[in-house]
XYZ file of C-alpha atoms in Angstrom:
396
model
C -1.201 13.901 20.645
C -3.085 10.779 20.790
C -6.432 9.628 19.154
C -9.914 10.819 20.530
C -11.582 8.104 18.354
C -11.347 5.200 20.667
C -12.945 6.776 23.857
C -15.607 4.750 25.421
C -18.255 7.342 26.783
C -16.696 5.945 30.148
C -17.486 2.472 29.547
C -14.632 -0.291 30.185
C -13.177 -2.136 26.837
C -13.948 -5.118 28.972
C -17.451 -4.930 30.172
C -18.603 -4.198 26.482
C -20.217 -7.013 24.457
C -17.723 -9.390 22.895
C -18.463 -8.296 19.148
C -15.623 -8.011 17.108
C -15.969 -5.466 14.317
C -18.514 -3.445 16.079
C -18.410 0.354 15.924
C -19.973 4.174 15.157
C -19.827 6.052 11.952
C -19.393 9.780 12.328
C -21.838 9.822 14.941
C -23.671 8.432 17.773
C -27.169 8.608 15.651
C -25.552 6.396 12.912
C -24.449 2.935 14.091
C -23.758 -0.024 12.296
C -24.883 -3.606 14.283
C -21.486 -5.805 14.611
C -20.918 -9.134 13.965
C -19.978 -12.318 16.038
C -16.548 -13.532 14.899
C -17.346 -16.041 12.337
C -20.427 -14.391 10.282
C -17.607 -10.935 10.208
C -14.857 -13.378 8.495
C -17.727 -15.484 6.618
C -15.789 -18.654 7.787
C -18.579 -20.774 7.042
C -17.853 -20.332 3.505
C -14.673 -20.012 3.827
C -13.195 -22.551 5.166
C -16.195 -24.795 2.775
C -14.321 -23.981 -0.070
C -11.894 -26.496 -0.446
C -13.079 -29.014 -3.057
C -11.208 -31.557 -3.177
C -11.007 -33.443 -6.557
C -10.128 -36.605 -5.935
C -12.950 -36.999 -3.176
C -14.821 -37.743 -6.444
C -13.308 -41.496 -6.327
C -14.224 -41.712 -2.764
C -10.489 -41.600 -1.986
C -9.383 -38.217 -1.177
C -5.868 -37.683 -1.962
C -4.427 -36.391 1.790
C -1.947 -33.895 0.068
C -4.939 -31.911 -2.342
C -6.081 -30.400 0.453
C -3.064 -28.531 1.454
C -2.482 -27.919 -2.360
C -5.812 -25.901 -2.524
C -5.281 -24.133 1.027
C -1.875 -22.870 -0.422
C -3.330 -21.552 -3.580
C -6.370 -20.144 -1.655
C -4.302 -18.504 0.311
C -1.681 -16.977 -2.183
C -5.286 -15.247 -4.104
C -6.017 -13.994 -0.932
C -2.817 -12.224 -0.433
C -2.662 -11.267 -3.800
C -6.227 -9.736 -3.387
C -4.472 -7.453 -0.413
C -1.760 -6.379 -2.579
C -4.076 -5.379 -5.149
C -6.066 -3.301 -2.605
C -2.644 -1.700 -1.711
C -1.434 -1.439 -4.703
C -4.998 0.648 -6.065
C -4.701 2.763 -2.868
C -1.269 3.783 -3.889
C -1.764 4.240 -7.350
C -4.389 6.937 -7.161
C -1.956 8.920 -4.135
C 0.417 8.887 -6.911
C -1.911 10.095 -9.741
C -1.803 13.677 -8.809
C 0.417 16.913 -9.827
C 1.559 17.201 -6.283
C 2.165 14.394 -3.831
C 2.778 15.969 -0.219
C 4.725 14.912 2.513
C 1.868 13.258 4.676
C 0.846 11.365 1.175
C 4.387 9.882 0.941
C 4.325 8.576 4.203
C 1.195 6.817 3.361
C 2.486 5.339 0.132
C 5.597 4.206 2.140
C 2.858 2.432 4.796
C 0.971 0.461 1.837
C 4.460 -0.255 0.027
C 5.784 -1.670 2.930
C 3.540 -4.143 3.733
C 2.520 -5.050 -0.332
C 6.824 -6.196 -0.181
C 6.031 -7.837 3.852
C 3.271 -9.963 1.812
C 5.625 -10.819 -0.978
C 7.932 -11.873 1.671
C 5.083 -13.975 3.191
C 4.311 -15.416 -0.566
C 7.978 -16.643 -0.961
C 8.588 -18.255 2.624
C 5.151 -19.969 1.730
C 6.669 -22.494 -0.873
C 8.175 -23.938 2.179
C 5.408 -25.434 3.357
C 4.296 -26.709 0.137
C 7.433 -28.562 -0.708
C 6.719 -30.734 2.577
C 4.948 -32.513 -0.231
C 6.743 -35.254 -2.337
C 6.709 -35.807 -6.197
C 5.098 -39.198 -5.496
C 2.114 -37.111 -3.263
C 1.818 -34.623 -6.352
C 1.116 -37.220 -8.580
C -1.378 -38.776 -7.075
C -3.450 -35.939 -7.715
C -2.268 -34.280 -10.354
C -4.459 -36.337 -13.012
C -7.224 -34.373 -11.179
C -5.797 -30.564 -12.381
C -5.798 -30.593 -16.058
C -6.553 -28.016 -17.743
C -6.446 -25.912 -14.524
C -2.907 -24.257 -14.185
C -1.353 -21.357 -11.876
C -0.875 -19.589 -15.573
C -4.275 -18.498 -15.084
C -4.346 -16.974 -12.077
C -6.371 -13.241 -12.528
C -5.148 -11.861 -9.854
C -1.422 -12.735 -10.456
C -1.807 -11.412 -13.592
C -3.799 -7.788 -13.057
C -0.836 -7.274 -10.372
C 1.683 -7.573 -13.003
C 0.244 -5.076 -14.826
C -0.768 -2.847 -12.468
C 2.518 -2.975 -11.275
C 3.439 -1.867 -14.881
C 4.806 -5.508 -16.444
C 4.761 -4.814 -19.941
C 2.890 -7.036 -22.510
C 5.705 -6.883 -25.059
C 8.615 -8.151 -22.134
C 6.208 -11.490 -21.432
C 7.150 -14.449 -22.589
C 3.527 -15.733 -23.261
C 2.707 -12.317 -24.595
C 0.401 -13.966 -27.351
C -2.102 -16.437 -24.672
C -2.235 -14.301 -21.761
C -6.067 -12.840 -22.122
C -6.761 -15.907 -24.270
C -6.215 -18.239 -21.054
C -9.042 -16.731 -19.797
C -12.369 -17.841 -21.044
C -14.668 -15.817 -19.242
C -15.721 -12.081 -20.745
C -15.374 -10.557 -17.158
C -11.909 -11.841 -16.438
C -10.695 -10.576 -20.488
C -12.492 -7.220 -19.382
C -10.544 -6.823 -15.806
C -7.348 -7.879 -17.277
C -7.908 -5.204 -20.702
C -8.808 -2.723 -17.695
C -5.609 -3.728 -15.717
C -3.638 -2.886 -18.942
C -5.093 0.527 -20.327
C -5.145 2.499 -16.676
C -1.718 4.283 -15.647
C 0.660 1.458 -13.748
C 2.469 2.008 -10.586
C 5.773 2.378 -12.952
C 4.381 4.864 -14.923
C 3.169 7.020 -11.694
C 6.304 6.976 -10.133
C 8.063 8.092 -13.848
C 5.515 11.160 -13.820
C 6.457 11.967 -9.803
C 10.057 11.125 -10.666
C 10.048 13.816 -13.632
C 9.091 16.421 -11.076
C 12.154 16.258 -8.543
C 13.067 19.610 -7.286
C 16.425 20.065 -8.917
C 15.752 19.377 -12.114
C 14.885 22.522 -13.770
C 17.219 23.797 -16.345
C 16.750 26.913 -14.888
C 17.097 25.982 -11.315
C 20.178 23.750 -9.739
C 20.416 22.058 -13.015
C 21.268 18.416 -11.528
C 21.964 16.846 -15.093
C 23.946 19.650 -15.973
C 26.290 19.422 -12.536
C 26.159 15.886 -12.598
C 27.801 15.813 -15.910
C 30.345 17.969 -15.288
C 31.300 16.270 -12.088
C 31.367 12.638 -14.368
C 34.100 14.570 -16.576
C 36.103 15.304 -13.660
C 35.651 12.048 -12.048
C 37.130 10.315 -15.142
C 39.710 12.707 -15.503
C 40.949 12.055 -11.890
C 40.607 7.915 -12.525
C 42.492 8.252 -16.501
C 45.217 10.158 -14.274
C 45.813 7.530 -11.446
C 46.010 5.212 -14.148
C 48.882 6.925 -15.837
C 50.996 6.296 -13.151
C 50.694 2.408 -13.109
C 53.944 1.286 -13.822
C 53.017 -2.279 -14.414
C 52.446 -3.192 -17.982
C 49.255 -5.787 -17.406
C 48.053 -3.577 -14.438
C 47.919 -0.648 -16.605
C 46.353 -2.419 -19.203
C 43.913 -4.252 -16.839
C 42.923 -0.316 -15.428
C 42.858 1.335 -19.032
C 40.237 -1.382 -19.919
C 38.365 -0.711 -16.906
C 37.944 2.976 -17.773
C 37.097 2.795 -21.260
C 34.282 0.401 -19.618
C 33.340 3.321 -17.255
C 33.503 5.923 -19.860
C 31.011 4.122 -22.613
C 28.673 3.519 -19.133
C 28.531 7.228 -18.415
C 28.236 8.092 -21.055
C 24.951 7.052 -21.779
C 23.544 8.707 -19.325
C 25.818 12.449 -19.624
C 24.417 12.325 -23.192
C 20.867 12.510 -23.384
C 20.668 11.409 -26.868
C 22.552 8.429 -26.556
C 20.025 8.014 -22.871
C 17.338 7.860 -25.083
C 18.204 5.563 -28.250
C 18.940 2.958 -25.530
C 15.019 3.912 -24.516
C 14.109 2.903 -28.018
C 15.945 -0.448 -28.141
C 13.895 -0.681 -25.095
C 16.746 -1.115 -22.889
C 15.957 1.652 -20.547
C 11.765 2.166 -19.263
C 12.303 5.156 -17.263
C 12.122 8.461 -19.422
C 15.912 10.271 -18.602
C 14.702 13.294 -16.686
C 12.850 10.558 -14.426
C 16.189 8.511 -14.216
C 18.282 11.861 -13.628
C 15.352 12.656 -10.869
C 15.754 8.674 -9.162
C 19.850 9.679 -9.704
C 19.190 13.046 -7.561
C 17.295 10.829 -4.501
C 19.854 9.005 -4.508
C 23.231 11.227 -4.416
C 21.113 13.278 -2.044
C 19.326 10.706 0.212
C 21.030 12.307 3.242
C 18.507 15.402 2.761
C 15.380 15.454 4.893
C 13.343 15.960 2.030
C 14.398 12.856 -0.078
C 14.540 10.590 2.788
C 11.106 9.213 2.265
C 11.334 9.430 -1.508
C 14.851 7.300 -1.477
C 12.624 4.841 1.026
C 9.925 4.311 -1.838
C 12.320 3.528 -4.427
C 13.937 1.674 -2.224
C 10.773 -0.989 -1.664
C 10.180 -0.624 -5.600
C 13.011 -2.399 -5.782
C 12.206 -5.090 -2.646
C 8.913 -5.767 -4.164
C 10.793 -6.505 -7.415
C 13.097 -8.593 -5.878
C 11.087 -10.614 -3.836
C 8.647 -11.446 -6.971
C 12.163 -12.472 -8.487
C 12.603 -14.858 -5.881
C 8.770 -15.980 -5.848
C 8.947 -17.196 -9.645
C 12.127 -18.459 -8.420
C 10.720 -20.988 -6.098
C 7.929 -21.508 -8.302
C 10.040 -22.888 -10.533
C 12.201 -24.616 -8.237
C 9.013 -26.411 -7.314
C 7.909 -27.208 -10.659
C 11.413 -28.872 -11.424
C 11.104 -30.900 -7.983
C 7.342 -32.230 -8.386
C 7.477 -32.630 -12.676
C 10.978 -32.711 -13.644
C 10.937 -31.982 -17.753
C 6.871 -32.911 -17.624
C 4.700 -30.637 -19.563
C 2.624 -28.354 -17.420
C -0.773 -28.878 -16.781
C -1.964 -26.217 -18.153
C -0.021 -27.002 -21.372
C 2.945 -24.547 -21.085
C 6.385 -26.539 -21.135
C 6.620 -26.324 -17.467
C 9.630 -25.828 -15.793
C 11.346 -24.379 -18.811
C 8.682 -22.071 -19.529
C 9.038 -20.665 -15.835
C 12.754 -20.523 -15.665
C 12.304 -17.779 -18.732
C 10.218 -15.696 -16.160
C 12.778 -14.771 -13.936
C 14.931 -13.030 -16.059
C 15.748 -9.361 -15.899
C 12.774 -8.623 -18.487
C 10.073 -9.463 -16.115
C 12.076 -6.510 -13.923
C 8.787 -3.417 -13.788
C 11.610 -1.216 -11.795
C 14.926 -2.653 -13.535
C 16.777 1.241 -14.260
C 16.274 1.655 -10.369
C 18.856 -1.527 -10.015
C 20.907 0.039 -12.726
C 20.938 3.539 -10.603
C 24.065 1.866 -8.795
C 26.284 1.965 -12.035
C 25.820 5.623 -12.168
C 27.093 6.477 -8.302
C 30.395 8.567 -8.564
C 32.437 9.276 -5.289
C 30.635 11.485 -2.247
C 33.300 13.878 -2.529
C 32.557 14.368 -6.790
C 28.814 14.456 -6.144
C 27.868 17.996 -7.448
C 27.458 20.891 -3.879
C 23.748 21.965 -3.216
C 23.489 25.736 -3.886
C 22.256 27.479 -0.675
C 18.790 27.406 -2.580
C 18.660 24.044 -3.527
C 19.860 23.096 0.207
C 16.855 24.829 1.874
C 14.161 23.310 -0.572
C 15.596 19.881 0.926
C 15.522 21.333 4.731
C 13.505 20.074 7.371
C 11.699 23.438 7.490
C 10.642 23.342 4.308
C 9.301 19.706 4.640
C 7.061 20.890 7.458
C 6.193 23.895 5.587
C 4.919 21.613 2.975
C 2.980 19.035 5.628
C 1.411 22.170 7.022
C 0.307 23.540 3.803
C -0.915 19.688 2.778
C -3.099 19.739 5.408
C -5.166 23.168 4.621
């Protein structure tokens, strides 16, 4: 059933003033005055804000000004994701996270990895600029550098980058001078991250319980059987090197599984901090997976699914970051002071990865036809009716 809240009392879209943002709050007594386009958007200031450096000489450098519109720009969108990101975070920071909350999350999720995509097609337009334009404002930027960037950096940890993984761990809050930015980024870093949300919801998939369907439990015997079934068909390889080639392949599989069959072994790996995700959050992820066909893990499998995206495409925005940093400096130093393009290239590496075990999830897929039955109990928690009993009862 469609929206009552854009009725017009009778009264045509088009014969009402042109005011864009104009409307009522809760009531007809209580309205708020709207604005003309401009004064809403505060364009005035806006679009005053681009100071260009080398105006100082009386020779603007043509090329500054689309540097600073760029960099504008990417604050703006990271200001947006960080709006997104907040909204999602407290969704998440509850016991129980209903149906109609999910498809919220999924919503703001979606369009934080749209806006990455946006971020990385960006570069694009920015590499319309030549080494030989760069340079003849770059004088102009020292000691300013993209390092510094607030934002960039209270999205990382939001996100749930950990201190210890950076590269820079040491001069990150020293970069910034200022007490407020220190204080937003020591805030950024002591409230719960989106990683360490989704471990907490992750750690309450239905199926876990020991004394319930017992995924682990099923999913471990079903490994066993697996590998039996693959050391078999190997048997039977007549070929000397083949054989050898196969045998090699499923001592490989057997050390992988291994890990995660065994909870012990699960969580040394934890310790070496190879693994982020506590293992009855990585068995729960496992579960969304195997069973992403259910009604009730479609949306979760979704989520993890744009963790993942949103991952990936900051992957690919250091990427062209640094991409751009070898095409406009070559080996220069940065101006900022870092090393530049080498000290970029270290951030794309799998450490800088906040959702890194859901990539892993992959090694860990066995066969359909070996993926552990749902009981008829487990199977109706994951109906359809039970997902609308659960919207319904959200809603009270």
């Amino acid at each position: 059933m469609a929206d009552k809240e854009n009725h017009t009392n009778g009264v045509a879209d088009e014969d009402k003033p042109a005011r864009f943002g104009s409307y009522n709050v809760h009531s007809s007594a209580a309205k708020v005055e709207g604005k003309i386009y401009k004064d809403y958007l505060h364009l005035d200031g806006l679009l005053s804000n681009v100071d260009m450096m080398s105006a100082v000489n009386l020779k603007p450098v043509h090329d500054e000004h689309l540097f600073i519109i760029i960099h504008q720009t990417y604050e703006l969108w990271f200001k947006q994701i960080i709006w997104e990101m907040d909204s999602v975070r407290r969704t998440l920071n509850v016991d129980v996270v209903g149906e109609r909350s999910m498809l919220t999350i999924l919503q703001r999720m979606n369009r934080v990895a749209l806006i990455w995509k946006i971020c990385v097609e960006q570069f694009a337009v920015l590499e319309t600029m030549t080494p030989l334009d760069f340079m003849e404002f770059r004088g102009f930027l020292a000691p300013g550098s993209g390092f510094q960037s607030l934002q960039f950096r209270i999205i990382e940890n939001k996100l749930g980058q950990k201190m210890e993984n950076r590269v820079n761990q040491h001069t990150i809050i020293q970069s910034f001078q200022d007490p407020d930015s220190q204080s937003q980024l020591q805030v950024s870093l002591t409230e719960p991250s989106l990683c360490d949300l989704v471990i907490r919801w992750l750690e309450r998939t239905p199926g876990l319980e020991e004394d319930g369907f017992n995924f682990p439990q099923r999913y471990a015997a079903a490994v066993r059987r697996y590998l039996a079934d693959e050391e078999a068909v190997l048997q039977t390889e007549e070929d000397p090197e083949q054989r050898k080639s196969a045998e090699a392949e499923w001592k490989k599989q057997v050390e992988t599984f291994d890990v995660l069959v065994n909870e012990r072994a699960y969580n040394v790996e934890r310790q070496l901090n190879k693994r982020r995700m506590t293992y009855k959050a990585f068995m729960g992820a496992l579960m969304v997976s195997c069973y992403s066909s259910q009604e009730r893990f479609h949306l979760p499998h979704q989520f993890l699914t744009i963790l993942m995206d949103i991952d990936s495409l900051m992957t690919k925005w250091r990427y062209n970051h640094v991409m751009l940093a070898q095409r406009m400096l070559g080996s220069k130093t940065g101006t900022g002071g870092s090393s530049g393009y080498l000290y970029l290239r270290s951030t794309i590496s799998d450490r800088y990865k906040v959702f890194l075990d859901l990539f892993n999830i992959s090694s860990f897929i066995i066969p359909r036809h070996y993926i552990p039955p749902l009981t008829d109990h487990m199977s109706s928690q994951l109906s359809a009716h039970e997902t609308l009993r659960l919207s319904v009862s959200d809603a009270k």
